[in-house]
Amino acid sequence: MNPIALLLLAFSMSTDAFAVAIGKGASLKKPRFLEALRMGLIFGSVEAITPLIGWLIGNVAASYVDSWGHWVAFAVLVALGVHMLYEGLTPSREEIEKPSRHSFLKIALTAFGTSIDAMAVGVSLAFVEVSIFLAAGLIGLATTVMVTLGVMVGRAVGSLFGQKAEVIGGLTLIAVGAWILSGNL
C-alpha cells in the first residue's frame, strides 16, 4: 500500500469521530484546547488499537466482524445519543451548567462505537502488504487531530446554540450511528 493511500485511509477512518467530536464539543462549557486534546488522544488511542485487533483476528473472523460490527457501533452511538437527547430536553427547575469535561468512560465508549469500522479495516490489512503498526499509528494520529479540531469546532457551535447543544450532540451521535449502519446493510 503506497503512502498516499495509507494517509487517505487514516483520514477516512477519522471522519465519523470528527462528526461526533463536534457534538461532544458543543455539549461542553467552553472546552479548552487541553480538553479537546484529551478527547482527541482517547479517540486516537482507541482508533489505533482497533485495527490492530482486527489485524490479529485476520481471515478467520472477517465475515463475523463484518456481519455484526456495524450493529454494535449503531447500538452504542444511538444509546449515547438518546442519553444526550434526554439530558438536553429534560426540563430542570434551575439552570444546570454544562460540564467542563466528559468522563473517560463516556469518551471511550463513544470512541469504540466510531472505531468498529477500523477493526474491519484491520482485518483487510492482514491481506495487504503494509506495516500494521504504521497504519494503526497513522489512523490514531489522524483521529487525534480530527477529534481535537472537532471539539474546538463544537465549542463554536455550542456558543451559538446555547442550551440546545446537548440535543445537537445527541442527534449527531444518532446520525453517525445510522450512517454506519446504513453503509453496511
JSON list of C-alpha atoms in Angstrom, two decimals:
[
{"chain": "A", "resi": 1, "resn": "MET", "atom": "CA", "xyz": [0.00, 0.00, 0.00]},
{"chain": "A", "resi": 2, "resn": "ASN", "atom": "CA", "xyz": [1.52, 3.33, -1.01]},
{"chain": "A", "resi": 3, "resn": "PRO", "atom": "CA", "xyz": [1.92, 6.24, 1.45]},
{"chain": "A", "resi": 4, "resn": "ILE", "atom": "CA", "xyz": [-0.83, 8.37, -0.12]},
{"chain": "A", "resi": 5, "resn": "ALA", "atom": "CA", "xyz": [-3.36, 5.53, 0.09]},
{"chain": "A", "resi": 6, "resn": "LEU", "atom": "CA", "xyz": [-2.34, 4.96, 3.71]},
{"chain": "A", "resi": 7, "resn": "LEU", "atom": "CA", "xyz": [-2.89, 8.64, 4.57]},
{"chain": "A", "resi": 8, "resn": "LEU", "atom": "CA", "xyz": [-6.27, 8.66, 2.81]},
{"chain": "A", "resi": 9, "resn": "LEU", "atom": "CA", "xyz": [-7.22, 5.53, 4.75]},
{"chain": "A", "resi": 10, "resn": "ALA", "atom": "CA", "xyz": [-6.15, 7.15, 8.02]},
{"chain": "A", "resi": 11, "resn": "PHE", "atom": "CA", "xyz": [-8.20, 10.29, 7.46]},
{"chain": "A", "resi": 12, "resn": "SER", "atom": "CA", "xyz": [-11.23, 8.41, 6.17]},
{"chain": "A", "resi": 13, "resn": "MET", "atom": "CA", "xyz": [-11.22, 6.33, 9.37]},
{"chain": "A", "resi": 14, "resn": "SER", "atom": "CA", "xyz": [-11.40, 9.56, 11.41]},
{"chain": "A", "resi": 15, "resn": "THR", "atom": "CA", "xyz": [-14.34, 11.27, 9.70]},
{"chain": "A", "resi": 16, "resn": "ASP", "atom": "CA", "xyz": [-17.07, 9.74, 11.86]},
{"chain": "A", "resi": 17, "resn": "ALA", "atom": "CA", "xyz": [-15.07, 10.53, 15.00]},
{"chain": "A", "resi": 18, "resn": "PHE", "atom": "CA", "xyz": [-14.74, 14.13, 13.76]},
{"chain": "A", "resi": 19, "resn": "ALA", "atom": "CA", "xyz": [-18.52, 14.44, 13.41]},
{"chain": "A", "resi": 20, "resn": "VAL", "atom": "CA", "xyz": [-19.06, 13.01, 16.89]},
{"chain": "A", "resi": 21, "resn": "ALA", "atom": "CA", "xyz": [-16.39, 15.31, 18.34]},
{"chain": "A", "resi": 22, "resn": "ILE", "atom": "CA", "xyz": [-18.28, 18.36, 17.10]},
{"chain": "A", "resi": 23, "resn": "GLY", "atom": "CA", "xyz": [-21.30, 17.20, 19.09]},
{"chain": "A", "resi": 24, "resn": "LYS", "atom": "CA", "xyz": [-19.17, 16.42, 22.14]},
{"chain": "A", "resi": 25, "resn": "GLY", "atom": "CA", "xyz": [-17.52, 19.84, 21.98]},
{"chain": "A", "resi": 26, "resn": "ALA", "atom": "CA", "xyz": [-20.90, 21.55, 21.64]},
{"chain": "A", "resi": 27, "resn": "SER", "atom": "CA", "xyz": [-22.17, 19.85, 24.78]},
{"chain": "A", "resi": 28, "resn": "LEU", "atom": "CA", "xyz": [-19.31, 21.15, 26.94]},
{"chain": "A", "resi": 29, "resn": "LYS", "atom": "CA", "xyz": [-18.96, 24.52, 28.62]},
{"chain": "A", "resi": 30, "resn": "LYS", "atom": "CA", "xyz": [-16.34, 26.27, 26.51]},
{"chain": "A", "resi": 31, "resn": "PRO", "atom": "CA", "xyz": [-13.87, 23.39, 26.20]},
{"chain": "A", "resi": 32, "resn": "ARG", "atom": "CA", "xyz": [-10.26, 24.45, 26.25]},
{"chain": "A", "resi": 33, "resn": "PHE", "atom": "CA", "xyz": [-7.65, 23.12, 23.89]},
{"chain": "A", "resi": 34, "resn": "LEU", "atom": "CA", "xyz": [-6.24, 20.74, 26.52]},
{"chain": "A", "resi": 35, "resn": "GLU", "atom": "CA", "xyz": [-9.68, 19.13, 26.97]},
{"chain": "A", "resi": 36, "resn": "ALA", "atom": "CA", "xyz": [-10.05, 18.86, 23.18]},
{"chain": "A", "resi": 37, "resn": "LEU", "atom": "CA", "xyz": [-6.59, 17.27, 23.01]},
{"chain": "A", "resi": 38, "resn": "ARG", "atom": "CA", "xyz": [-7.51, 14.85, 25.84]},
{"chain": "A", "resi": 39, "resn": "MET", "atom": "CA", "xyz": [-10.57, 13.74, 23.91]},
{"chain": "A", "resi": 40, "resn": "GLY", "atom": "CA", "xyz": [-8.50, 13.53, 20.73]},
{"chain": "A", "resi": 41, "resn": "LEU", "atom": "CA", "xyz": [-5.92, 11.33, 22.42]},
{"chain": "A", "resi": 42, "resn": "ILE", "atom": "CA", "xyz": [-8.58, 8.99, 23.83]},
{"chain": "A", "resi": 43, "resn": "PHE", "atom": "CA", "xyz": [-10.32, 8.67, 20.45]},
{"chain": "A", "resi": 44, "resn": "GLY", "atom": "CA", "xyz": [-6.98, 8.35, 18.65]},
{"chain": "A", "resi": 45, "resn": "SER", "atom": "CA", "xyz": [-5.77, 5.61, 21.01]},
{"chain": "A", "resi": 46, "resn": "VAL", "atom": "CA", "xyz": [-8.94, 3.58, 20.60]},
{"chain": "A", "resi": 47, "resn": "GLU", "atom": "CA", "xyz": [-8.91, 4.14, 16.83]},
{"chain": "A", "resi": 48, "resn": "ALA", "atom": "CA", "xyz": [-5.26, 2.96, 16.68]},
{"chain": "A", "resi": 49, "resn": "ILE", "atom": "CA", "xyz": [-5.90, -0.16, 18.77]},
{"chain": "A", "resi": 50, "resn": "THR", "atom": "CA", "xyz": [-8.95, -1.46, 16.88]},
{"chain": "A", "resi": 51, "resn": "PRO", "atom": "CA", "xyz": [-7.19, -2.04, 13.52]},
{"chain": "A", "resi": 52, "resn": "LEU", "atom": "CA", "xyz": [-4.51, -3.97, 15.43]},
{"chain": "A", "resi": 53, "resn": "ILE", "atom": "CA", "xyz": [-7.22, -6.15, 16.95]},
{"chain": "A", "resi": 54, "resn": "GLY", "atom": "CA", "xyz": [-8.80, -6.58, 13.52]},
{"chain": "A", "resi": 55, "resn": "TRP", "atom": "CA", "xyz": [-5.44, -7.45, 12.01]},
{"chain": "A", "resi": 56, "resn": "LEU", "atom": "CA", "xyz": [-4.92, -10.10, 14.68]},
{"chain": "A", "resi": 57, "resn": "ILE", "atom": "CA", "xyz": [-8.35, -11.55, 14.03]},
{"chain": "A", "resi": 58, "resn": "GLY", "atom": "CA", "xyz": [-7.43, -11.73, 10.35]},
{"chain": "A", "resi": 59, "resn": "ASN", "atom": "CA", "xyz": [-9.02, -14.03, 7.86]},
{"chain": "A", "resi": 60, "resn": "VAL", "atom": "CA", "xyz": [-10.61, -16.40, 10.39]},
{"chain": "A", "resi": 61, "resn": "ALA", "atom": "CA", "xyz": [-13.24, -14.00, 11.65]},
{"chain": "A", "resi": 62, "resn": "ALA", "atom": "CA", "xyz": [-13.53, -11.47, 8.82]},
{"chain": "A", "resi": 63, "resn": "SER", "atom": "CA", "xyz": [-17.10, -12.35, 7.95]},
{"chain": "A", "resi": 64, "resn": "TYR", "atom": "CA", "xyz": [-18.07, -12.45, 11.65]},
{"chain": "A", "resi": 65, "resn": "VAL", "atom": "CA", "xyz": [-16.73, -8.94, 12.34]},
{"chain": "A", "resi": 66, "resn": "ASP", "atom": "CA", "xyz": [-18.27, -7.61, 9.15]},
{"chain": "A", "resi": 67, "resn": "SER", "atom": "CA", "xyz": [-21.65, -9.12, 9.99]},
{"chain": "A", "resi": 68, "resn": "TRP", "atom": "CA", "xyz": [-22.10, -7.61, 13.46]},
{"chain": "A", "resi": 69, "resn": "GLY", "atom": "CA", "xyz": [-19.66, -4.72, 13.87]},
{"chain": "A", "resi": 70, "resn": "HIS", "atom": "CA", "xyz": [-21.93, -2.09, 12.38]},
{"chain": "A", "resi": 71, "resn": "TRP", "atom": "CA", "xyz": [-24.75, -3.20, 14.70]},
{"chain": "A", "resi": 72, "resn": "VAL", "atom": "CA", "xyz": [-22.53, -2.74, 17.77]},
{"chain": "A", "resi": 73, "resn": "ALA", "atom": "CA", "xyz": [-21.44, 0.71, 16.56]},
{"chain": "A", "resi": 74, "resn": "PHE", "atom": "CA", "xyz": [-25.06, 1.66, 15.86]},
{"chain": "A", "resi": 75, "resn": "ALA", "atom": "CA", "xyz": [-26.29, 0.47, 19.28]},
{"chain": "A", "resi": 76, "resn": "VAL", "atom": "CA", "xyz": [-23.53, 2.21, 21.25]},
{"chain": "A", "resi": 77, "resn": "LEU", "atom": "CA", "xyz": [-23.85, 5.51, 19.39]},
{"chain": "A", "resi": 78, "resn": "VAL", "atom": "CA", "xyz": [-27.65, 5.57, 19.47]},
{"chain": "A", "resi": 79, "resn": "ALA", "atom": "CA", "xyz": [-27.69, 4.75, 23.21]},
{"chain": "A", "resi": 80, "resn": "LEU", "atom": "CA", "xyz": [-25.25, 7.57, 23.93]},
{"chain": "A", "resi": 81, "resn": "GLY", "atom": "CA", "xyz": [-27.17, 9.88, 21.58]},
{"chain": "A", "resi": 82, "resn": "VAL", "atom": "CA", "xyz": [-30.50, 9.13, 23.26]},
{"chain": "A", "resi": 83, "resn": "HIS", "atom": "CA", "xyz": [-28.88, 9.81, 26.64]},
{"chain": "A", "resi": 84, "resn": "MET", "atom": "CA", "xyz": [-27.62, 13.17, 25.37]},
{"chain": "A", "resi": 85, "resn": "LEU", "atom": "CA", "xyz": [-31.07, 13.98, 23.95]},
{"chain": "A", "resi": 86, "resn": "TYR", "atom": "CA", "xyz": [-32.65, 13.13, 27.28]},
{"chain": "A", "resi": 87, "resn": "GLU", "atom": "CA", "xyz": [-30.18, 15.37, 29.10]},
{"chain": "A", "resi": 88, "resn": "GLY", "atom": "CA", "xyz": [-30.74, 18.20, 26.62]},
{"chain": "A", "resi": 89, "resn": "LEU", "atom": "CA", "xyz": [-34.53, 18.01, 26.61]},
{"chain": "A", "resi": 90, "resn": "THR", "atom": "CA", "xyz": [-35.22, 17.29, 30.29]},
{"chain": "A", "resi": 91, "resn": "PRO", "atom": "CA", "xyz": [-36.65, 20.42, 31.85]},
{"chain": "A", "resi": 92, "resn": "SER", "atom": "CA", "xyz": [-34.93, 21.46, 35.02]},
{"chain": "A", "resi": 93, "resn": "ARG", "atom": "CA", "xyz": [-36.03, 23.79, 37.78]},
{"chain": "A", "resi": 94, "resn": "GLU", "atom": "CA", "xyz": [-32.74, 25.59, 37.66]},
{"chain": "A", "resi": 95, "resn": "GLU", "atom": "CA", "xyz": [-30.14, 26.20, 35.03]},
{"chain": "A", "resi": 96, "resn": "ILE", "atom": "CA", "xyz": [-27.68, 23.31, 35.07]},
{"chain": "A", "resi": 97, "resn": "GLU", "atom": "CA", "xyz": [-24.28, 24.29, 33.80]},
{"chain": "A", "resi": 98, "resn": "LYS", "atom": "CA", "xyz": [-22.66, 22.31, 31.05]},
{"chain": "A", "resi": 99, "resn": "PRO", "atom": "CA", "xyz": [-19.83, 20.10, 32.23]},
{"chain": "A", "resi": 100, "resn": "SER", "atom": "CA", "xyz": [-16.32, 21.30, 31.52]},
{"chain": "A", "resi": 101, "resn": "ARG", "atom": "CA", "xyz": [-15.30, 17.78, 30.51]},
{"chain": "A", "resi": 102, "resn": "HIS", "atom": "CA", "xyz": [-16.81, 14.39, 29.70]},
{"chain": "A", "resi": 103, "resn": "SER", "atom": "CA", "xyz": [-15.92, 11.29, 31.68]},
{"chain": "A", "resi": 104, "resn": "PHE", "atom": "CA", "xyz": [-13.24, 8.97, 30.36]},
{"chain": "A", "resi": 105, "resn": "LEU", "atom": "CA", "xyz": [-15.75, 6.11, 30.15]},
{"chain": "A", "resi": 106, "resn": "LYS", "atom": "CA", "xyz": [-18.23, 8.12, 28.09]},
{"chain": "A", "resi": 107, "resn": "ILE", "atom": "CA", "xyz": [-15.50, 9.22, 25.68]},
{"chain": "A", "resi": 108, "resn": "ALA", "atom": "CA", "xyz": [-14.02, 5.71, 25.42]},
{"chain": "A", "resi": 109, "resn": "LEU", "atom": "CA", "xyz": [-17.43, 4.14, 24.69]},
{"chain": "A", "resi": 110, "resn": "THR", "atom": "CA", "xyz": [-18.13, 6.73, 22.03]},
{"chain": "A", "resi": 111, "resn": "ALA", "atom": "CA", "xyz": [-14.67, 6.20, 20.55]},
{"chain": "A", "resi": 112, "resn": "PHE", "atom": "CA", "xyz": [-15.26, 2.44, 20.45]},
{"chain": "A", "resi": 113, "resn": "GLY", "atom": "CA", "xyz": [-18.56, 2.99, 18.67]},
{"chain": "A", "resi": 114, "resn": "THR", "atom": "CA", "xyz": [-16.88, 5.04, 15.96]},
{"chain": "A", "resi": 115, "resn": "SER", "atom": "CA", "xyz": [-13.91, 2.66, 15.60]},
{"chain": "A", "resi": 116, "resn": "ILE", "atom": "CA", "xyz": [-15.66, -0.61, 14.76]},
{"chain": "A", "resi": 117, "resn": "ASP", "atom": "CA", "xyz": [-15.05, 0.13, 11.08]},
{"chain": "A", "resi": 118, "resn": "ALA", "atom": "CA", "xyz": [-11.32, 0.46, 11.83]},
{"chain": "A", "resi": 119, "resn": "MET", "atom": "CA", "xyz": [-11.39, -3.09, 13.21]},
{"chain": "A", "resi": 120, "resn": "ALA", "atom": "CA", "xyz": [-12.85, -4.33, 9.93]},
{"chain": "A", "resi": 121, "resn": "VAL", "atom": "CA", "xyz": [-10.18, -2.36, 8.04]},
{"chain": "A", "resi": 122, "resn": "GLY", "atom": "CA", "xyz": [-7.57, -4.03, 10.24]},
{"chain": "A", "resi": 123, "resn": "VAL", "atom": "CA", "xyz": [-8.90, -7.42, 9.14]},
{"chain": "A", "resi": 124, "resn": "SER", "atom": "CA", "xyz": [-8.49, -6.43, 5.49]},
{"chain": "A", "resi": 125, "resn": "LEU", "atom": "CA", "xyz": [-4.98, -5.04, 6.13]},
{"chain": "A", "resi": 126, "resn": "ALA", "atom": "CA", "xyz": [-3.91, -8.54, 7.18]},
{"chain": "A", "resi": 127, "resn": "PHE", "atom": "CA", "xyz": [-4.07, -9.46, 3.48]},
{"chain": "A", "resi": 128, "resn": "VAL", "atom": "CA", "xyz": [-2.22, -6.44, 2.10]},
{"chain": "A", "resi": 129, "resn": "GLU", "atom": "CA", "xyz": [1.49, -5.73, 2.19]},
{"chain": "A", "resi": 130, "resn": "VAL", "atom": "CA", "xyz": [1.55, -2.96, 4.77]},
{"chain": "A", "resi": 131, "resn": "SER", "atom": "CA", "xyz": [3.06, -2.37, 8.19]},
{"chain": "A", "resi": 132, "resn": "ILE", "atom": "CA", "xyz": [0.06, -2.72, 10.50]},
{"chain": "A", "resi": 133, "resn": "PHE", "atom": "CA", "xyz": [1.84, -0.65, 13.16]},
{"chain": "A", "resi": 134, "resn": "LEU", "atom": "CA", "xyz": [2.42, 2.21, 10.71]},
{"chain": "A", "resi": 135, "resn": "ALA", "atom": "CA", "xyz": [-1.19, 2.01, 9.50]},
{"chain": "A", "resi": 136, "resn": "ALA", "atom": "CA", "xyz": [-2.59, 1.89, 13.05]},
{"chain": "A", "resi": 137, "resn": "GLY", "atom": "CA", "xyz": [-0.32, 4.75, 14.12]},
{"chain": "A", "resi": 138, "resn": "LEU", "atom": "CA", "xyz": [-1.42, 6.92, 11.22]},
{"chain": "A", "resi": 139, "resn": "ILE", "atom": "CA", "xyz": [-5.09, 6.13, 11.86]},
{"chain": "A", "resi": 140, "resn": "GLY", "atom": "CA", "xyz": [-4.63, 7.03, 15.54]},
{"chain": "A", "resi": 141, "resn": "LEU", "atom": "CA", "xyz": [-2.76, 10.24, 14.71]},
{"chain": "A", "resi": 142, "resn": "ALA", "atom": "CA", "xyz": [-5.32, 11.35, 12.11]},
{"chain": "A", "resi": 143, "resn": "THR", "atom": "CA", "xyz": [-8.15, 10.65, 14.55]},
{"chain": "A", "resi": 144, "resn": "THR", "atom": "CA", "xyz": [-6.40, 12.55, 17.34]},
{"chain": "A", "resi": 145, "resn": "VAL", "atom": "CA", "xyz": [-6.02, 15.61, 15.10]},
{"chain": "A", "resi": 146, "resn": "MET", "atom": "CA", "xyz": [-9.56, 15.41, 13.69]},
{"chain": "A", "resi": 147, "resn": "VAL", "atom": "CA", "xyz": [-11.24, 14.92, 17.08]},
{"chain": "A", "resi": 148, "resn": "THR", "atom": "CA", "xyz": [-9.25, 17.75, 18.65]},
{"chain": "A", "resi": 149, "resn": "LEU", "atom": "CA", "xyz": [-10.33, 20.04, 15.81]},
{"chain": "A", "resi": 150, "resn": "GLY", "atom": "CA", "xyz": [-13.90, 18.72, 16.02]},
{"chain": "A", "resi": 151, "resn": "VAL", "atom": "CA", "xyz": [-14.20, 19.54, 19.71]},
{"chain": "A", "resi": 152, "resn": "MET", "atom": "CA", "xyz": [-12.98, 23.08, 19.07]},
{"chain": "A", "resi": 153, "resn": "VAL", "atom": "CA", "xyz": [-15.47, 23.47, 16.19]},
{"chain": "A", "resi": 154, "resn": "GLY", "atom": "CA", "xyz": [-18.14, 22.13, 18.55]},
{"chain": "A", "resi": 155, "resn": "ARG", "atom": "CA", "xyz": [-17.18, 24.83, 21.04]},
{"chain": "A", "resi": 156, "resn": "ALA", "atom": "CA", "xyz": [-18.16, 27.48, 18.50]},
{"chain": "A", "resi": 157, "resn": "VAL", "atom": "CA", "xyz": [-21.39, 25.62, 17.66]},
{"chain": "A", "resi": 158, "resn": "GLY", "atom": "CA", "xyz": [-22.18, 25.29, 21.37]},
{"chain": "A", "resi": 159, "resn": "SER", "atom": "CA", "xyz": [-21.86, 29.01, 21.98]},
{"chain": "A", "resi": 160, "resn": "LEU", "atom": "CA", "xyz": [-24.17, 29.70, 19.03]},
{"chain": "A", "resi": 161, "resn": "PHE", "atom": "CA", "xyz": [-26.87, 27.26, 20.12]},
{"chain": "A", "resi": 162, "resn": "GLY", "atom": "CA", "xyz": [-26.60, 27.55, 23.90]},
{"chain": "A", "resi": 163, "resn": "GLN", "atom": "CA", "xyz": [-28.67, 25.03, 25.89]},
{"chain": "A", "resi": 164, "resn": "LYS", "atom": "CA", "xyz": [-29.67, 23.04, 22.81]},
{"chain": "A", "resi": 165, "resn": "ALA", "atom": "CA", "xyz": [-26.06, 21.99, 22.15]},
{"chain": "A", "resi": 166, "resn": "GLU", "atom": "CA", "xyz": [-26.63, 18.73, 24.07]},
{"chain": "A", "resi": 167, "resn": "VAL", "atom": "CA", "xyz": [-29.54, 17.97, 21.73]},
{"chain": "A", "resi": 168, "resn": "ILE", "atom": "CA", "xyz": [-27.35, 18.71, 18.71]},
{"chain": "A", "resi": 169, "resn": "GLY", "atom": "CA", "xyz": [-24.67, 16.39, 20.09]},
{"chain": "A", "resi": 170, "resn": "GLY", "atom": "CA", "xyz": [-27.20, 13.61, 20.70]},
{"chain": "A", "resi": 171, "resn": "LEU", "atom": "CA", "xyz": [-28.65, 13.95, 17.22]},
{"chain": "A", "resi": 172, "resn": "THR", "atom": "CA", "xyz": [-25.12, 13.88, 15.80]},
{"chain": "A", "resi": 173, "resn": "LEU", "atom": "CA", "xyz": [-24.34, 10.62, 17.60]},
{"chain": "A", "resi": 174, "resn": "ILE", "atom": "CA", "xyz": [-27.59, 9.04, 16.41]},
{"chain": "A", "resi": 175, "resn": "ALA", "atom": "CA", "xyz": [-26.94, 10.24, 12.83]},
{"chain": "A", "resi": 176, "resn": "VAL", "atom": "CA", "xyz": [-23.41, 8.84, 12.82]},
{"chain": "A", "resi": 177, "resn": "GLY", "atom": "CA", "xyz": [-24.72, 5.52, 14.18]},
{"chain": "A", "resi": 178, "resn": "ALA", "atom": "CA", "xyz": [-27.40, 5.40, 11.48]},
{"chain": "A", "resi": 179, "resn": "TRP", "atom": "CA", "xyz": [-24.82, 6.33, 8.83]},
{"chain": "A", "resi": 180, "resn": "ILE", "atom": "CA", "xyz": [-22.53, 3.48, 9.93]},
{"chain": "A", "resi": 181, "resn": "LEU", "atom": "CA", "xyz": [-25.47, 1.05, 9.94]},
{"chain": "A", "resi": 182, "resn": "SER", "atom": "CA", "xyz": [-26.84, 2.15, 6.55]},
{"chain": "A", "resi": 183, "resn": "GLY", "atom": "CA", "xyz": [-23.41, 1.92, 4.96]},
{"chain": "A", "resi": 184, "resn": "ASN", "atom": "CA", "xyz": [-23.20, -1.75, 5.98]},
{"chain": "A", "resi": 185, "resn": "LEU", "atom": "CA", "xyz": [-26.67, -3.01, 5.15]}
]
